[in-house]
Short mmCIF file of C-alpha atoms and ligand atoms in Angstrom, two decimals:
data_model
loop_
_atom_site.label_atom_id
_atom_site.label_comp_id
_atom_site.label_asym_id
_atom_site.label_seq_id
_atom_site.Cartn_x
_atom_site.Cartn_y
_atom_site.Cartn_z
CA UNK A 1 -40.01 -114.37 -70.74
CA UNK A 2 -36.91 -112.88 -69.13
CA UNK A 3 -37.87 -111.05 -66.00
CA UNK A 4 -37.44 -107.32 -66.08
CA UNK A 5 -35.35 -105.80 -63.32
CA UNK A 6 -37.76 -104.20 -60.91
CA UNK A 7 -37.30 -100.57 -60.06
CA UNK A 8 -38.10 -100.29 -56.40
CA UNK A 9 -39.45 -96.79 -56.11
CA UNK A 10 -40.00 -97.24 -52.38
CA UNK A 11 -36.24 -97.21 -51.72
CA UNK A 12 -35.43 -94.14 -49.72
CA UNK A 13 -32.44 -92.15 -50.98
CA UNK A 14 -29.39 -92.46 -48.76
CA UNK A 15 -28.75 -89.74 -46.24
CA UNK A 16 -25.69 -87.56 -46.64
CA UNK A 17 -24.16 -85.08 -44.23
CA UNK A 18 -21.50 -82.46 -44.67
CA UNK A 19 -20.21 -79.84 -42.27
CA UNK A 20 -18.93 -76.54 -43.56
CA UNK A 21 -16.29 -74.54 -41.72
CA UNK A 22 -17.69 -71.19 -40.70
CA UNK A 23 -14.53 -69.14 -40.98
CA UNK A 24 -13.23 -67.25 -44.00
CA UNK A 25 -14.57 -66.31 -47.41
CA UNK A 26 -14.81 -68.74 -50.30
CA UNK A 27 -12.48 -68.51 -53.25
CA UNK A 28 -12.16 -70.24 -56.60
CA UNK A 29 -9.96 -72.93 -55.07
CA UNK A 30 -12.76 -73.91 -52.67
CA UNK A 31 -15.30 -73.75 -55.46
CA UNK A 32 -13.39 -76.07 -57.73
CA UNK A 33 -12.32 -78.31 -54.87
CA UNK A 34 -15.05 -79.06 -52.40
CA UNK A 35 -18.04 -77.00 -53.37
CA UNK A 36 -18.79 -78.24 -56.87
CA UNK A 37 -18.64 -81.82 -55.60
CA UNK A 38 -21.08 -80.97 -52.84
CA UNK A 39 -23.53 -79.44 -55.30
CA UNK A 40 -23.61 -82.52 -57.48
CA UNK A 41 -24.50 -84.65 -54.45
CA UNK A 42 -27.62 -82.82 -53.38
CA UNK A 43 -29.60 -84.24 -56.33
CA UNK A 44 -28.76 -87.80 -55.44
CA UNK A 45 -29.06 -87.93 -51.68
CA UNK A 46 -31.23 -86.78 -48.87
CA UNK A 47 -28.72 -84.13 -47.84
CA UNK A 48 -28.03 -82.27 -44.64
CA UNK A 49 -25.50 -79.45 -44.96
CA UNK A 50 -24.64 -77.38 -41.94
CA UNK A 51 -22.35 -74.57 -40.92
CA UNK A 52 -20.15 -75.95 -38.16
CA UNK A 53 -20.38 -73.02 -35.78
CA UNK A 54 -20.13 -75.23 -32.69
CA UNK A 55 -16.93 -76.84 -33.89
CA UNK A 56 -15.57 -73.35 -34.53
CA UNK A 57 -15.71 -72.75 -30.75
CA UNK A 58 -12.65 -74.93 -30.21
CA UNK A 59 -10.50 -72.26 -31.84
CA UNK A 60 -12.79 -69.18 -32.17
CA UNK A 61 -14.38 -68.48 -28.79
CA UNK A 62 -15.01 -64.79 -29.51
CA UNK A 63 -18.76 -64.01 -29.84
CA UNK A 64 -18.27 -60.92 -32.01
CA UNK A 65 -18.97 -61.50 -35.67
CA UNK A 66 -20.22 -65.02 -35.12
CA UNK A 67 -23.63 -64.43 -36.74
CA UNK A 68 -22.07 -62.23 -39.43
CA UNK A 69 -19.73 -65.06 -40.39
CA UNK A 70 -22.53 -67.62 -40.47
CA UNK A 71 -24.58 -65.38 -42.76
CA UNK A 72 -21.63 -64.73 -45.07
CA UNK A 73 -20.75 -68.40 -45.40
CA UNK A 74 -24.40 -69.33 -45.93
CA UNK A 75 -24.69 -66.67 -48.62
CA UNK A 76 -21.63 -68.02 -50.41
CA UNK A 77 -22.98 -71.55 -50.41
CA UNK A 78 -26.47 -70.60 -51.48
CA UNK A 79 -25.13 -68.34 -54.24
CA UNK A 80 -22.83 -71.11 -55.41
CA UNK A 81 -25.78 -73.47 -55.71
CA UNK A 82 -26.71 -75.16 -52.43
CA UNK A 83 -30.47 -75.42 -52.80
CA UNK A 84 -32.08 -74.93 -49.39
CA UNK A 85 -35.40 -76.29 -50.64
CA UNK A 86 -33.85 -79.58 -51.65
CA UNK A 87 -31.27 -80.02 -48.87
CA UNK A 88 -31.59 -79.17 -45.21
CA UNK A 89 -29.14 -76.28 -44.89
CA UNK A 90 -28.72 -75.06 -41.31
CA UNK A 91 -26.41 -73.72 -38.67
CA UNK A 92 -25.18 -76.46 -36.34
CA UNK A 93 -25.94 -74.43 -33.20
CA UNK A 94 -29.65 -74.36 -34.07
CA UNK A 95 -29.84 -78.04 -33.08
CA UNK A 96 -27.34 -77.69 -30.23
CA UNK A 97 -29.65 -79.36 -27.69
CA UNK A 98 -30.04 -82.55 -29.73
CA UNK A 99 -26.36 -82.63 -30.67
CA UNK A 100 -25.21 -82.05 -27.10
CA UNK A 101 -27.34 -84.91 -25.86
CA UNK A 102 -26.14 -87.34 -28.51
CA UNK A 103 -22.56 -86.16 -28.01
CA UNK A 104 -22.85 -86.98 -24.31
CA UNK A 105 -24.02 -90.54 -24.99
CA UNK A 106 -21.36 -91.09 -27.62
CA UNK A 107 -18.64 -89.72 -25.34
CA UNK A 108 -19.33 -92.63 -22.98
CA UNK A 109 -18.39 -95.27 -25.55
CA UNK A 110 -15.25 -93.60 -26.91
CA UNK A 111 -11.96 -94.32 -25.12
CA UNK A 112 -10.07 -91.17 -24.22
CA UNK A 113 -6.68 -92.63 -25.17
CA UNK A 114 -7.66 -92.96 -28.82
CA UNK A 115 -8.87 -89.37 -28.94
CA UNK A 116 -5.66 -88.07 -27.42
CA UNK A 117 -3.62 -90.06 -29.93
CA UNK A 118 -5.60 -88.62 -32.87
CA UNK A 119 -3.08 -86.78 -35.11
CA UNK A 120 -5.31 -83.73 -35.65
CA UNK A 121 -5.68 -83.30 -31.89
CA UNK A 122 -1.93 -83.59 -31.35
CA UNK A 123 -1.32 -81.04 -34.08
CA UNK A 124 -3.79 -78.50 -32.66
CA UNK A 125 -2.51 -79.02 -29.11
CA UNK A 126 1.04 -78.38 -30.29
CA UNK A 127 0.02 -75.27 -32.20
CA UNK A 128 -2.05 -73.75 -29.38
CA UNK A 129 -0.56 -75.17 -26.16
CA UNK A 130 -2.31 -72.43 -24.16
CA UNK A 131 -5.77 -73.54 -25.32
CA UNK A 132 -6.00 -77.33 -25.17
CA UNK A 133 -9.65 -77.42 -24.18
CA UNK A 134 -11.85 -80.41 -23.45
CA UNK A 135 -13.86 -79.69 -26.60
CA UNK A 136 -10.77 -80.03 -28.74
CA UNK A 137 -10.27 -83.62 -27.56
CA UNK A 138 -13.93 -84.32 -28.23
CA UNK A 139 -13.95 -82.69 -31.69
CA UNK A 140 -14.32 -86.04 -33.51
CA UNK A 141 -17.05 -87.12 -31.07
CA UNK A 142 -19.09 -84.01 -31.84
CA UNK A 143 -18.51 -84.70 -35.53
CA UNK A 144 -19.87 -88.20 -34.97
CA UNK A 145 -22.95 -86.69 -33.35
CA UNK A 146 -23.41 -84.43 -36.42
CA UNK A 147 -23.46 -87.50 -38.61
CA UNK A 148 -25.47 -89.91 -36.46
CA UNK A 149 -28.07 -87.32 -35.47
CA UNK A 150 -29.59 -87.89 -38.94
CA UNK A 151 -28.52 -91.57 -39.15
CA UNK A 152 -26.42 -90.67 -42.17
CA UNK A 153 -24.89 -93.37 -44.26
CA UNK A 154 -22.63 -90.99 -46.17
CA UNK A 155 -20.40 -88.11 -45.16
CA UNK A 156 -18.72 -85.73 -47.52
CA UNK A 157 -15.32 -84.75 -46.14
CA UNK A 158 -11.94 -83.51 -47.22
CA UNK A 159 -9.05 -85.92 -46.97
CA UNK A 160 -7.81 -84.21 -43.81
CA UNK A 161 -11.01 -85.31 -42.05
CA UNK A 162 -10.73 -89.04 -42.80
CA UNK A 163 -9.15 -89.80 -39.42
CA UNK A 164 -12.20 -88.26 -37.77
CA UNK A 165 -14.47 -90.39 -39.87
CA UNK A 166 -12.61 -93.52 -38.77
CA UNK A 167 -13.31 -92.48 -35.17
CA UNK A 168 -16.97 -91.95 -36.11
CA UNK A 169 -17.12 -95.48 -37.47
CA UNK A 170 -15.51 -96.88 -34.32
CA UNK A 171 -17.99 -95.02 -32.12
CA UNK A 172 -20.91 -96.26 -34.24
CA UNK A 173 -19.81 -99.87 -33.95
CA UNK A 174 -19.30 -99.62 -30.18
CA UNK A 175 -22.64 -97.94 -29.66
CA UNK A 176 -24.43 -100.54 -31.76
CA UNK A 177 -22.71 -103.38 -29.90
CA UNK A 178 -24.06 -102.06 -26.63
CA UNK A 179 -27.50 -100.88 -27.66
CA UNK A 180 -28.47 -102.73 -30.85
CA UNK A 181 -28.27 -101.72 -34.49
CA UNK A 182 -29.42 -98.14 -34.02
CA UNK A 183 -27.06 -96.44 -36.48
CA UNK A 184 -25.78 -97.31 -39.95
CA UNK A 185 -21.98 -97.21 -40.16
CA UNK A 186 -21.15 -93.98 -41.99
CA UNK A 187 -18.98 -94.04 -45.09
CA UNK A 188 -16.86 -91.18 -46.41
CA UNK A 189 -17.30 -89.60 -49.80
CA UNK A 190 -13.97 -87.90 -50.27
CA UNK A 191 -13.92 -84.53 -51.95
CA UNK A 192 -11.44 -84.68 -54.74
CA UNK A 193 -9.21 -81.74 -54.03
CA UNK A 194 -8.35 -79.70 -57.12
CA UNK A 195 -5.38 -77.55 -56.34
CA UNK A 196 -5.94 -74.27 -58.14
CA UNK A 197 -2.65 -72.37 -58.29
CA UNK A 198 -2.40 -69.02 -56.50
CA UNK A 199 -2.17 -65.92 -58.70
CA UNK A 200 1.18 -65.24 -57.05
CA UNK A 201 2.55 -68.50 -58.43
CA UNK A 202 3.32 -69.72 -54.92
CA UNK A 203 1.40 -72.86 -54.00
CA UNK A 204 -2.35 -73.19 -54.24
CA UNK A 205 -5.08 -70.61 -53.71
CA UNK A 206 -5.60 -70.27 -49.99
CA UNK A 207 -7.41 -67.72 -47.91
CA UNK A 208 -4.48 -67.53 -45.52
CA UNK A 209 -2.48 -65.82 -48.28
CA UNK A 210 -2.79 -62.17 -49.25
CA UNK A 211 -6.11 -61.31 -50.97
CA UNK A 212 -4.22 -60.66 -54.23
CA UNK A 213 -3.24 -64.33 -54.45
CA UNK A 214 -6.76 -65.69 -54.72
CA UNK A 215 -10.00 -64.84 -56.49
CA UNK A 216 -12.88 -64.57 -54.04
CA UNK A 217 -16.43 -65.48 -55.10
CA UNK A 218 -17.24 -61.90 -54.07
CA UNK A 219 -14.77 -60.23 -56.45
CA UNK A 220 -16.34 -58.08 -59.15
CA UNK A 221 -14.92 -58.09 -62.70
CA UNK A 222 -12.81 -55.01 -62.06
CA UNK A 223 -11.22 -56.48 -58.98
CA UNK A 224 -10.52 -59.75 -60.76
CA UNK A 225 -8.90 -57.79 -63.58
CA UNK A 226 -6.66 -55.90 -61.17
CA UNK A 227 -5.58 -59.08 -59.41
CA UNK A 228 -4.88 -60.95 -62.65
CA UNK A 229 -2.79 -58.06 -64.01
CA UNK A 230 -0.45 -58.58 -61.07
CA UNK A 231 -0.39 -62.37 -61.47
CA UNK A 232 2.90 -64.16 -61.85
CA UNK A 233 3.52 -65.41 -65.40
CA UNK A 234 6.45 -66.96 -67.27
CA UNK A 235 9.59 -65.49 -65.62
CA UNK A 236 11.75 -66.30 -68.64
CA UNK A 237 9.68 -64.17 -71.00
CA UNK A 238 11.42 -60.91 -70.30
CA UNK A 239 10.54 -59.21 -73.59
CA UNK A 240 7.34 -59.10 -75.60
CA UNK A 241 9.14 -60.29 -78.76
CA UNK A 242 10.33 -63.49 -77.10
CA UNK A 243 8.18 -66.61 -77.18
CA UNK A 244 6.90 -67.82 -73.80
CA UNK A 245 6.45 -71.23 -72.22
CA UNK A 246 2.72 -71.95 -72.33
CA UNK A 247 2.67 -75.04 -70.11
CA UNK A 248 1.38 -75.69 -66.61
CA UNK A 249 4.92 -75.73 -65.25
CA UNK A 250 6.31 -72.93 -67.40
CA UNK A 251 3.71 -70.22 -66.85
CA UNK A 252 1.37 -69.74 -63.91
CA UNK A 253 -1.09 -67.75 -66.03
CA UNK A 254 -1.26 -70.59 -68.52
CA UNK A 255 -1.72 -73.03 -65.66
CA UNK A 256 -4.78 -71.01 -64.60
CA UNK A 257 -6.08 -70.96 -68.19
CA UNK A 258 -5.86 -74.75 -68.12
CA UNK A 259 -8.61 -74.81 -65.45
CA UNK A 260 -10.82 -71.95 -66.48
CA UNK A 261 -10.58 -71.41 -70.26
CA UNK A 262 -12.11 -73.39 -73.09
CA UNK A 263 -9.95 -75.67 -75.20
CA UNK A 264 -10.14 -73.40 -78.25
CA UNK A 265 -8.87 -70.45 -76.24
CA UNK A 266 -6.14 -72.56 -74.71
CA UNK A 267 -4.83 -73.84 -78.02
CA UNK A 268 -4.93 -70.35 -79.54
CA UNK A 269 -2.92 -69.00 -76.60
CA UNK A 270 -0.43 -71.83 -76.78
CA UNK A 271 0.18 -71.25 -80.46
CA UNK A 272 0.35 -67.47 -80.29
CA UNK A 273 2.53 -67.44 -77.19
CA UNK A 274 5.03 -69.80 -78.82
CA UNK A 275 5.22 -67.50 -81.83
CA UNK A 276 5.22 -64.35 -79.68
CA UNK A 277 2.06 -63.11 -81.37
CA UNK A 278 0.30 -62.58 -78.08
CA UNK A 279 1.70 -60.65 -75.14
CA UNK A 280 1.21 -61.48 -71.47
CA UNK A 281 -0.98 -58.41 -70.90
CA UNK A 282 -3.47 -59.62 -73.51
CA UNK A 283 -3.23 -63.19 -72.30
CA UNK A 284 -4.07 -62.02 -68.79
CA UNK A 285 -7.05 -60.08 -70.12
CA UNK A 286 -8.34 -63.34 -71.59
CA UNK A 287 -7.80 -65.10 -68.27
CA UNK A 288 -9.78 -62.35 -66.56
CA UNK A 289 -12.65 -62.98 -68.98
CA UNK A 290 -12.63 -66.70 -68.20
CA UNK A 291 -12.52 -66.13 -64.45
CA UNK A 292 -15.27 -63.51 -64.60
CA UNK A 293 -17.52 -65.93 -66.45
CA UNK A 294 -17.22 -68.38 -63.54
CA UNK A 295 -17.42 -65.90 -60.66
CA UNK A 296 -19.89 -63.32 -61.95
CA UNK A 297 -23.02 -65.52 -61.98
CA UNK A 298 -22.28 -66.54 -58.38
CA UNK A 299 -21.56 -62.97 -57.30
CA UNK A 300 -24.75 -61.71 -58.94
CA UNK A 301 -26.82 -64.36 -57.21
CA UNK A 302 -25.13 -63.48 -53.94
CA UNK A 303 -26.18 -59.84 -54.30
CA UNK A 304 -29.82 -60.82 -54.68
CA UNK A 305 -30.02 -62.19 -51.13
CA UNK A 306 -30.45 -59.92 -48.16
CA UNK A 307 -29.27 -60.97 -44.71
CA UNK A 308 -32.91 -61.45 -43.72
CA UNK A 309 -33.45 -63.86 -46.65
CA UNK A 310 -30.52 -65.94 -45.50
CA UNK A 311 -31.67 -66.00 -41.88
CA UNK A 312 -35.09 -67.15 -43.09
CA UNK A 313 -33.61 -69.92 -45.26
CA UNK A 314 -31.40 -71.16 -42.42
CA UNK A 315 -34.43 -71.17 -40.18
CA UNK A 316 -36.33 -73.41 -42.58
CA UNK A 317 -33.30 -75.72 -42.76
CA UNK A 318 -33.06 -75.85 -38.97
CA UNK A 319 -36.68 -76.93 -38.68
CA UNK A 320 -36.07 -79.82 -41.05
CA UNK A 321 -32.88 -80.77 -39.22
CA UNK A 322 -34.59 -80.58 -35.82
CA UNK A 323 -37.41 -82.91 -36.85
CA UNK A 324 -34.92 -85.48 -38.07
CA UNK A 325 -32.71 -85.03 -34.98
CA UNK A 326 -35.56 -85.36 -32.48
CA UNK A 327 -36.78 -88.60 -34.04
CA UNK A 328 -33.30 -90.07 -33.73
CA UNK A 329 -32.85 -88.86 -30.14
CA UNK A 330 -36.12 -90.56 -29.12
CA UNK A 331 -34.95 -93.78 -30.66
CA UNK A 332 -31.56 -93.52 -28.94
CA UNK A 333 -33.16 -92.92 -25.53
CA UNK A 334 -35.34 -95.96 -26.04
CA UNK A 335 -32.37 -98.11 -27.09
CA UNK A 336 -30.37 -96.93 -24.06
CA UNK A 337 -33.17 -97.68 -21.65
CA UNK A 338 -34.05 -94.11 -20.73
CA UNK A 339 -37.68 -94.22 -21.76
CA UNK A 340 -40.30 -94.94 -19.10
CA UNK A 341 -43.23 -96.76 -20.58
N1 LIG B 1 -14.53 -80.88 -39.15
C1 LIG B 1 -14.99 -80.61 -40.50
C2 LIG B 1 -13.97 -79.72 -41.21
O1 LIG B 1 -13.17 -79.10 -40.55
C3 LIG B 1 -16.34 -79.95 -40.50
C4 LIG B 1 -17.36 -80.85 -39.89
C5 LIG B 1 -17.91 -80.74 -38.66
C6 LIG B 1 -17.94 -82.00 -40.50
N2 LIG B 1 -18.79 -81.74 -38.44
C7 LIG B 1 -18.84 -82.52 -39.55
C8 LIG B 1 -17.79 -82.60 -41.74
C9 LIG B 1 -19.58 -83.67 -39.83
C10 LIG B 1 -18.53 -83.76 -42.01
C11 LIG B 1 -19.43 -84.27 -41.05
O2 LIG B 1 -13.98 -79.65 -42.41
FE1 LIG B 2 2.16 -67.09 -70.13
FE2 LIG B 2 0.22 -66.10 -71.62
FE3 LIG B 2 2.50 -64.75 -71.34
FE4 LIG B 2 2.43 -66.98 -72.75
S1 LIG B 2 1.35 -65.07 -73.22
S2 LIG B 2 3.95 -66.45 -71.23
S3 LIG B 2 0.94 -68.20 -71.63
S4 LIG B 2 1.03 -65.20 -69.75
#
């Protein structure tokens, strides 16, 4: 009899880590880009998601609003679907002691020259020559500590962070060479960036643009409607009686429909725009409907959480993260010869 493949139920799911920037509100571009990918991962892996409030110190030293920002970002992520019962969802600073210790050990195996040559460091140093702090050079080392503190095999990052992950892999190898196979070498899971066009028609949605150019996950239907009314559409359709150009390149509003509207709506718009049966005002009203159907469930969920709820959920996440971090720190101390028997 052919042997059946054995399902090994004892196999532990792989551990995944992702750090979330703690500055700025989320918009539809973030949701379609990074966030939806993140949500699909939490079912498959033993996930640790944290708000990178320590990393934020390199560029945001000001204590005012720090907690406010953490709560807002956490609310966005929880409303969008991060499940704090399934994943450990915490603020990085709540395990600062463990991270600082691991960061110190890792800093001893990482050559300074390579950190100074790192393109993201050079870029930041050039942009803020008056604030080239020690922490900025060590940014990738702290990131490595974030990953290794849970012995993560997988790291979800944007493409801009891949250089940091290469450094993390280098540090892991060097540490293991010196102290034995303590850590698995972490692998990146790259977020596939979906570039949602800005309402203004200029580039992609970005929170550094004016608030009218992006749809925030906090926008209510009325606000979305107002923003979409002002959106840039086909510049060649100067009169209602003229047909438009319902393509991604020809009309920014159509381009947005291509992401957010159902196929039947899209083909109806295409047909009626080409025969001038639909006007841009009506077409924008349809786009508003599509956008509202994506944003409104998230916004409603967001409203159901008080600040105290969020603080409580982060606290639960921190406890989980701390347990995992402390176990790893003990093992590291042992491997490095710091434990007296
Ligand atoms: N530096 C990352 C960013 O800017 C955030 C981050 C911090 C991170 N620590 C991490 C991401 C560890 C993955 C793993 O997006
Ligand atoms: Fe663009 Fe819609 Fe106007 Fe056609 S009707 S030009 S697709 S906004």
